Tab-separated table of C-alpha atoms in Angstrom:
chain	number	residue	atom	x	y	z
A	1	MET	CA	-23.365	20.835	-46.434
A	2	ASN	CA	-24.099	17.213	-47.302
A	3	VAL	CA	-21.804	15.155	-45.090
A	4	THR	CA	-21.773	11.489	-44.102
A	5	THR	CA	-21.264	10.828	-40.403
A	6	VAL	CA	-18.655	8.146	-39.739
A	7	LYS	CA	-20.159	5.117	-37.983
A	8	GLU	CA	-17.108	2.858	-38.161
A	9	PHE	CA	-13.370	3.071	-38.676
A	10	ILE	CA	-11.042	0.951	-40.788
A	11	LEU	CA	-7.811	-0.030	-39.040
A	12	LEU	CA	-5.067	-0.030	-41.652
A	13	GLY	CA	-2.375	-1.773	-39.591
A	14	LEU	CA	-0.122	-3.775	-41.904
A	15	SER	CA	-2.746	-4.610	-44.525
A	16	GLY	CA	-0.171	-4.391	-47.300
A	17	HIS	CA	2.023	-7.066	-45.698
A	18	PRO	CA	-0.074	-10.246	-45.223
A	19	LYS	CA	2.942	-12.537	-44.644
A	20	LEU	CA	4.219	-10.242	-41.918
A	21	GLU	CA	0.753	-10.241	-40.325
A	22	THR	CA	0.821	-14.047	-40.065
A	23	THR	CA	4.216	-14.005	-38.370
A	24	LEU	CA	3.180	-11.223	-36.018
A	25	PHE	CA	-0.041	-13.043	-35.096
A	26	VAL	CA	1.913	-16.018	-33.746
A	27	LEU	CA	4.491	-13.821	-32.004
A	28	ILE	CA	2.020	-11.388	-30.418
A	29	LEU	CA	-0.287	-14.233	-29.305
A	30	TRP	CA	2.658	-15.961	-27.593
A	31	MET	CA	3.721	-12.716	-25.894
A	32	TYR	CA	0.152	-12.021	-24.765
A	33	LEU	CA	-0.114	-15.454	-23.148
A	34	VAL	CA	3.216	-14.838	-21.377
A	35	ILE	CA	1.847	-11.499	-20.118
A	36	LEU	CA	-1.291	-13.140	-18.724
A	37	LEU	CA	0.687	-15.957	-17.078
A	38	GLY	CA	3.568	-13.879	-15.716
A	39	ASN	CA	1.513	-11.019	-14.340
A	40	GLY	CA	-1.179	-13.399	-13.118
A	41	VAL	CA	1.400	-15.336	-11.101
A	42	LEU	CA	2.795	-12.095	-9.648
A	43	ILE	CA	-0.678	-10.937	-8.596
A	44	THR	CA	-1.348	-14.304	-6.983
A	45	ALA	CA	1.999	-14.181	-5.159
A	46	THR	CA	1.414	-10.681	-3.776
A	47	ILE	CA	-2.044	-11.702	-2.523
A	48	TYR	CA	-1.357	-15.096	-0.968
A	49	ASP	CA	2.245	-14.808	0.260
A	50	SER	CA	2.257	-13.020	3.637
A	51	HIS	CA	5.906	-11.986	3.149
A	52	LEU	CA	4.809	-9.802	0.235
A	53	HIS	CA	2.156	-7.855	2.158
A	54	THR	CA	4.177	-4.633	2.033
A	55	PRO	CA	3.712	-1.340	0.141
A	56	MET	CA	6.291	-2.216	-2.536
A	57	TYR	CA	4.608	-5.491	-3.454
A	58	PHE	CA	1.155	-3.943	-3.194
A	59	PHE	CA	2.214	-1.470	-5.898
A	60	LEU	CA	3.769	-4.332	-7.869
A	61	GLY	CA	0.460	-6.202	-7.784
A	62	ASN	CA	-1.285	-3.082	-9.060
A	63	LEU	CA	1.290	-2.734	-11.846
A	64	SER	CA	0.778	-6.352	-12.908
A	65	PHE	CA	-3.013	-5.967	-12.946
A	66	LEU	CA	-2.628	-2.729	-14.913
A	67	ASP	CA	-0.407	-4.466	-17.499
A	68	ILE	CA	-3.026	-7.179	-17.989
A	69	CYS	CA	-5.772	-4.572	-18.439
A	70	TYR	CA	-3.645	-2.461	-20.790
A	71	THR	CA	-2.774	-5.319	-23.126
A	72	THR	CA	-6.273	-6.820	-22.988
A	73	SER	CA	-7.735	-3.492	-24.132
A	74	SER	CA	-5.830	-3.681	-27.427
A	75	VAL	CA	-4.078	-7.007	-28.125
A	76	PRO	CA	-7.221	-9.123	-28.820
A	77	LEU	CA	-8.346	-6.494	-31.338
A	78	ILE	CA	-4.915	-6.559	-32.987
A	79	LEU	CA	-4.904	-10.370	-33.169
A	80	VAL	CA	-8.342	-10.434	-34.780
A	81	SER	CA	-7.285	-7.791	-37.304
A	82	PHE	CA	-4.398	-10.025	-38.396
A	83	LEU	CA	-6.864	-12.762	-39.362
A	84	ILE	CA	-9.600	-10.893	-41.227
A	85	PRO	CA	-9.308	-8.913	-44.483
A	86	ARG	CA	-11.661	-6.095	-43.459
A	87	LYS	CA	-10.303	-4.587	-40.250
A	88	SER	CA	-13.262	-2.465	-39.142
A	89	ILE	CA	-14.363	-1.277	-35.706
A	90	SER	CA	-17.532	0.591	-34.750
A	91	PHE	CA	-17.354	4.173	-33.518
A	92	ALA	CA	-18.511	3.173	-30.018
A	93	SER	CA	-16.046	0.264	-29.759
A	94	CYS	CA	-13.265	2.539	-30.945
A	95	ALA	CA	-14.102	5.080	-28.235
A	96	ILE	CA	-14.156	2.389	-25.520
A	97	GLN	CA	-10.868	0.857	-26.631
A	98	MET	CA	-9.235	4.281	-26.896
A	99	SER	CA	-10.490	5.247	-23.439
A	100	LEU	CA	-9.235	2.055	-21.775
A	101	SER	CA	-5.789	2.241	-23.365
A	102	PHE	CA	-5.433	5.923	-22.476
A	103	ALA	CA	-6.506	5.296	-18.868
A	104	MET	CA	-4.075	2.412	-18.387
A	105	GLY	CA	-1.154	4.348	-19.882
A	106	ALA	CA	-1.785	7.429	-17.723
A	107	THR	CA	-2.247	5.305	-14.602
A	108	GLU	CA	1.042	3.497	-15.177
A	109	CYS	CA	2.964	6.778	-15.349
A	110	ILE	CA	1.585	7.900	-11.983
A	111	LEU	CA	1.977	4.442	-10.436
A	112	LEU	CA	5.672	4.268	-11.397
A	113	SER	CA	6.273	7.605	-9.673
A	114	MET	CA	4.450	6.342	-6.562
A	115	MET	CA	6.689	3.259	-6.548
A	116	ALA	CA	9.769	5.500	-6.816
A	117	PHE	CA	8.586	7.506	-3.794
A	118	ASP	CA	8.082	4.265	-1.876
A	119	ARG	CA	11.696	3.237	-2.608
A	120	TYR	CA	12.891	6.729	-1.614
A	121	VAL	CA	11.246	6.474	1.802
A	122	ALA	CA	12.435	2.875	2.306
A	123	ILE	CA	16.097	3.706	1.594
A	124	CYS	CA	16.423	7.320	2.751
A	125	ASN	CA	14.147	7.081	5.833
A	126	PRO	CA	14.135	3.378	6.780
A	127	LEU	CA	13.261	3.941	10.459
A	128	ARG	CA	10.202	6.021	9.594
A	129	TYR	CA	9.172	3.841	6.638
A	130	PRO	CA	6.454	1.846	8.496
A	131	VAL	CA	4.946	5.106	9.793
A	132	ILE	CA	5.078	7.078	6.540
A	133	MET	CA	4.035	4.232	4.261
A	134	ASN	CA	1.238	2.786	6.372
A	135	LYS	CA	-1.630	0.902	4.758
A	136	THR	CA	-3.917	3.910	4.562
A	137	VAL	CA	-1.236	5.934	2.764
A	138	TYR	CA	-0.152	3.378	0.159
A	139	VAL	CA	-3.705	2.271	-0.636
A	140	SER	CA	-4.677	5.919	-1.087
A	141	MET	CA	-1.677	6.446	-3.389
A	142	ALA	CA	-2.776	3.547	-5.586
A	143	VAL	CA	-6.395	4.755	-5.643
A	144	CYS	CA	-5.229	8.231	-6.653
A	145	SER	CA	-3.177	6.730	-9.503
A	146	TRP	CA	-6.138	4.810	-10.899
A	147	THR	CA	-8.528	7.734	-10.394
A	148	ALA	CA	-6.207	10.226	-12.096
A	149	GLY	CA	-5.776	7.928	-15.086
A	150	ALA	CA	-9.532	7.364	-15.373
A	151	VAL	CA	-10.360	11.083	-15.135
A	152	ASP	CA	-7.762	11.999	-17.753
A	153	SER	CA	-9.053	9.278	-20.063
A	154	ILE	CA	-12.662	10.438	-19.700
A	155	ILE	CA	-11.680	14.018	-20.504
A	156	GLN	CA	-9.584	13.145	-23.553
A	157	THR	CA	-12.026	10.583	-24.942
A	158	SER	CA	-15.121	12.730	-24.419
A	159	LEU	CA	-13.459	15.642	-26.244
A	160	ALA	CA	-12.441	13.329	-29.099
A	161	VAL	CA	-15.850	11.697	-29.645
A	162	GLN	CA	-17.580	15.093	-29.753
A	163	LEU	CA	-15.590	16.040	-32.849
A	164	PRO	CA	-17.302	15.725	-36.243
A	165	PHE	CA	-16.055	12.814	-38.372
A	166	CYS	CA	-17.544	13.292	-41.798
A	167	GLY	CA	-15.497	11.534	-44.435
A	168	ALA	CA	-12.186	9.779	-44.003
A	169	ASN	CA	-12.446	6.800	-41.673
A	170	VAL	CA	-9.166	4.926	-42.233
A	171	ILE	CA	-6.961	4.877	-39.113
A	172	ASP	CA	-3.320	4.309	-40.010
A	173	HIS	CA	-2.701	2.200	-36.919
A	174	PHE	CA	-3.409	-1.213	-35.362
A	175	VAL	CA	-5.838	0.190	-32.808
A	176	CYS	CA	-7.826	3.356	-32.106
A	177	GLU	CA	-4.857	5.433	-31.002
A	178	ILE	CA	-6.093	8.887	-30.027
A	179	LEU	CA	-3.632	10.895	-32.144
A	180	ALA	CA	-4.462	8.808	-35.225
A	181	VAL	CA	-8.187	9.315	-34.596
A	182	LEU	CA	-7.826	13.099	-34.184
A	183	LYS	CA	-6.217	13.311	-37.634
A	184	LEU	CA	-9.521	12.144	-39.163
A	185	ALA	CA	-11.664	14.830	-37.538
A	186	CYS	CA	-13.107	17.454	-39.868
A	187	GLY	CA	-13.475	20.059	-37.116
A	188	ASP	CA	-11.210	22.242	-35.005
A	189	ILE	CA	-8.999	20.122	-32.726
A	190	THR	CA	-7.269	23.019	-30.949
A	191	ILE	CA	-8.889	22.175	-27.604
A	192	ASN	CA	-7.879	18.535	-28.013
A	193	VAL	CA	-4.265	19.464	-28.741
A	194	LEU	CA	-4.104	21.794	-25.735
A	195	THR	CA	-5.576	19.234	-23.353
A	196	MET	CA	-3.283	16.522	-24.742
A	197	THR	CA	-0.292	18.790	-24.133
A	198	GLY	CA	-1.412	19.411	-20.567
A	199	SER	CA	-1.997	15.698	-20.105
A	200	ASN	CA	1.512	14.882	-21.339
A	201	LEU	CA	2.979	17.337	-18.840
A	202	ILE	CA	0.975	15.934	-15.936
A	203	PHE	CA	1.244	12.227	-16.740
A	204	LEU	CA	4.623	11.971	-18.506
A	205	VAL	CA	6.918	14.881	-17.624
A	206	PHE	CA	5.980	15.494	-13.984
A	207	PRO	CA	6.139	11.788	-12.975
A	208	LEU	CA	9.514	11.466	-14.729
A	209	ILE	CA	10.813	14.496	-12.826
A	210	SER	CA	9.487	13.015	-9.574
A	211	ILE	CA	11.136	9.663	-10.312
A	212	SER	CA	14.438	11.358	-11.188
A	213	ILE	CA	14.452	13.393	-7.966
A	214	SER	CA	13.652	10.287	-5.907
A	215	TYR	CA	16.557	8.365	-7.434
A	216	VAL	CA	18.971	11.271	-6.970
A	217	PHE	CA	18.301	11.115	-3.215
A	218	ILE	CA	18.389	7.298	-3.279
A	219	LEU	CA	21.763	7.275	-5.046
A	220	ALA	CA	23.163	9.877	-2.652
A	221	THR	CA	22.042	7.779	0.326
A	222	ILE	CA	23.451	4.544	-1.113
A	223	LEU	CA	26.852	6.152	-1.755
A	224	LYS	CA	27.032	7.121	1.930
A	225	ILE	CA	26.737	3.486	3.046
A	226	PRO	CA	30.246	2.403	4.135
A	227	SER	CA	30.154	-1.308	3.239
A	228	ALA	CA	29.980	-2.674	-0.303
A	229	GLU	CA	27.497	-5.340	0.824
A	230	GLY	CA	25.219	-2.680	2.290
A	231	LYS	CA	25.321	-0.705	-0.942
A	232	ARG	CA	24.517	-3.813	-2.959
A	233	LYS	CA	21.524	-4.721	-0.763
A	234	ALA	CA	20.180	-1.163	-0.833
A	235	PHE	CA	20.454	-0.887	-4.603
A	236	SER	CA	18.931	-4.341	-5.166
A	237	THR	CA	15.691	-3.178	-3.521
A	238	CYS	CA	15.094	-0.603	-6.263
A	239	SER	CA	17.029	-1.980	-9.263
A	240	ALA	CA	13.988	-3.822	-10.677
A	241	HIS	CA	11.813	-0.703	-10.549
A	242	LEU	CA	14.570	1.418	-12.076
A	243	THR	CA	14.937	-1.084	-14.925
A	244	VAL	CA	11.190	-0.983	-15.627
A	245	VAL	CA	11.207	2.841	-15.613
A	246	ILE	CA	14.132	2.981	-18.068
A	247	ILE	CA	12.408	0.547	-20.456
A	248	PHE	CA	9.041	2.338	-20.163
A	249	TYR	CA	10.264	5.897	-20.700
A	250	GLY	CA	13.140	4.928	-22.994
A	251	THR	CA	10.746	3.353	-25.480
A	252	ILE	CA	8.411	6.369	-25.379
A	253	PHE	CA	11.211	8.829	-26.090
A	254	PHE	CA	12.617	6.606	-28.827
A	255	MET	CA	9.200	6.477	-30.514
A	256	TYR	CA	8.459	10.188	-30.452
A	257	ALA	CA	11.859	11.922	-30.332
A	258	LYS	CA	13.589	10.351	-33.335
A	259	PRO	CA	13.718	12.454	-36.561
A	260	LYS	CA	11.257	11.788	-39.371
A	261	ALA	CA	12.317	10.827	-42.910
A	262	LYS	CA	11.654	13.414	-45.644
A	263	ASP	CA	11.672	11.343	-48.853
A	264	SER	CA	8.689	9.116	-49.620
A	265	VAL	CA	10.610	5.808	-49.875
A	266	ASN	CA	12.255	6.160	-46.480
A	267	ALA	CA	9.038	7.589	-45.067
A	268	ASP	CA	7.139	4.401	-46.023
A	269	LYS	CA	9.813	2.214	-44.422
A	270	GLU	CA	9.823	4.431	-41.361
A	271	ASP	CA	6.030	4.218	-41.152
A	272	ILE	CA	6.201	0.409	-40.971
A	273	THR	CA	9.007	0.618	-38.423
A	274	ASP	CA	7.036	3.060	-36.270
A	275	LYS	CA	4.012	0.770	-36.351
A	276	LEU	CA	6.091	-2.232	-35.295
A	277	ILE	CA	7.758	-0.258	-32.494
A	278	SER	CA	4.360	0.923	-31.284
A	279	LEU	CA	3.008	-2.627	-31.484
A	280	PHE	CA	5.843	-4.185	-29.519
A	281	TYR	CA	5.885	-1.324	-27.013
A	282	GLY	CA	2.366	-2.314	-26.025
A	283	VAL	CA	3.333	-5.930	-25.316
A	284	VAL	CA	7.086	-6.067	-24.587
A	285	THR	CA	7.059	-3.849	-21.487
A	286	PRO	CA	4.123	-5.685	-19.815
A	287	MET	CA	5.817	-8.992	-20.677
A	288	LEU	CA	9.197	-7.942	-19.239
A	289	ASN	CA	7.860	-6.481	-15.972
A	290	PRO	CA	7.129	-9.800	-14.193
A	291	ILE	CA	10.351	-11.329	-15.565
A	292	ILE	CA	12.439	-8.424	-14.246
A	293	TYR	CA	10.833	-8.471	-10.812
A	294	SER	CA	11.021	-12.268	-10.557
A	295	LEU	CA	14.716	-12.484	-11.492
A	296	ARG	CA	15.953	-9.448	-9.537
A	297	ASN	CA	14.005	-9.867	-6.303
A	298	LYS	CA	14.584	-12.748	-3.895
A	299	ASP	CA	11.236	-12.371	-2.123
A	300	VAL	CA	9.262	-12.442	-5.364
A	301	LYS	CA	11.365	-15.314	-6.673
A	302	ALA	CA	10.694	-17.350	-3.518
A	303	ALA	CA	6.960	-16.623	-3.684
A	304	VAL	CA	6.793	-17.567	-7.370
A	305	LYS	CA	8.663	-20.784	-6.599
A	306	ASN	CA	5.969	-21.720	-4.110
A	307	ILE	CA	3.294	-21.153	-6.761
A	308	LEU	CA	4.932	-22.716	-9.808
A	309	GLY	CA	7.031	-25.331	-8.030
A	310	GLN	CA	10.762	-25.946	-7.797
A	311	LYS	CA	11.075	-27.276	-11.376
A	312	CYS	CA	10.494	-23.865	-12.938
A	313	PHE	CA	13.033	-22.097	-10.727
A	314	PRO	CA	15.948	-24.390	-9.765
A	315	GLU	CA	17.943	-23.616	-6.649
A	316	LYS	CA	21.034	-22.419	-8.566
A	317	MET	CA	19.056	-19.296	-9.555
């Protein structure tokens, strides 16, 4: 058969809505700068403030670095696509971008479950916390999170790039999202679907179950505390992480669990809505993480004050 091997992809994005692209360029650029500043300050605080040299803040520093890497793997490409009429990307660049985004997403799922376990030990076994969560243990937990995400990304990406792409090369997305890329393959994607299903179980479902179990024990322990002040202090140590988890998983389930429109008119509107939700999911959560941890944690707030100065965080906060 005479086939033409695809050497580049066209990112469709919102090509049919140029005015919306201009507005989104300004908004996404502003949010990206906030992500770099907010997470950069948090990383600096966890490194240089000796009061934050604990497992919880070590994981927080990893989460902030991960958010910077995740957004940097896709946002610059999105911003450039808003400015140029032909939104093309080479096959190799597409594979690299897809691999990085997949690795960061998988790593974050595991890292959030590790942070939940850390809060479980801190609240349910406070006397044994320094022994259980020693430096060797929490560093190993973080390394395992990054390694697992990288291995999963290599597997998924290598299986995807081995598929034959011999015709259609228009990706109906802002970036090289793996599901959108698989739709363009002209070969059998059964293996890809099976491995993606297994990956979703390992990196989405199992961590969520682990987080849920951890917070069931945490809640049970907090309810046993006799004083209201003690309950408030115990819950405040994990409220920021719980908020991040709810936003992270809530957005994922909203994106993929809502019903699809059947008629073409509503389907087109829904397609634009889905793209916007996907776009903001990639930048809103990383932008909110440092804000949530800074506002809901006294230690982080004090460390950030020392870095940014008293003018940014007045004493009444």
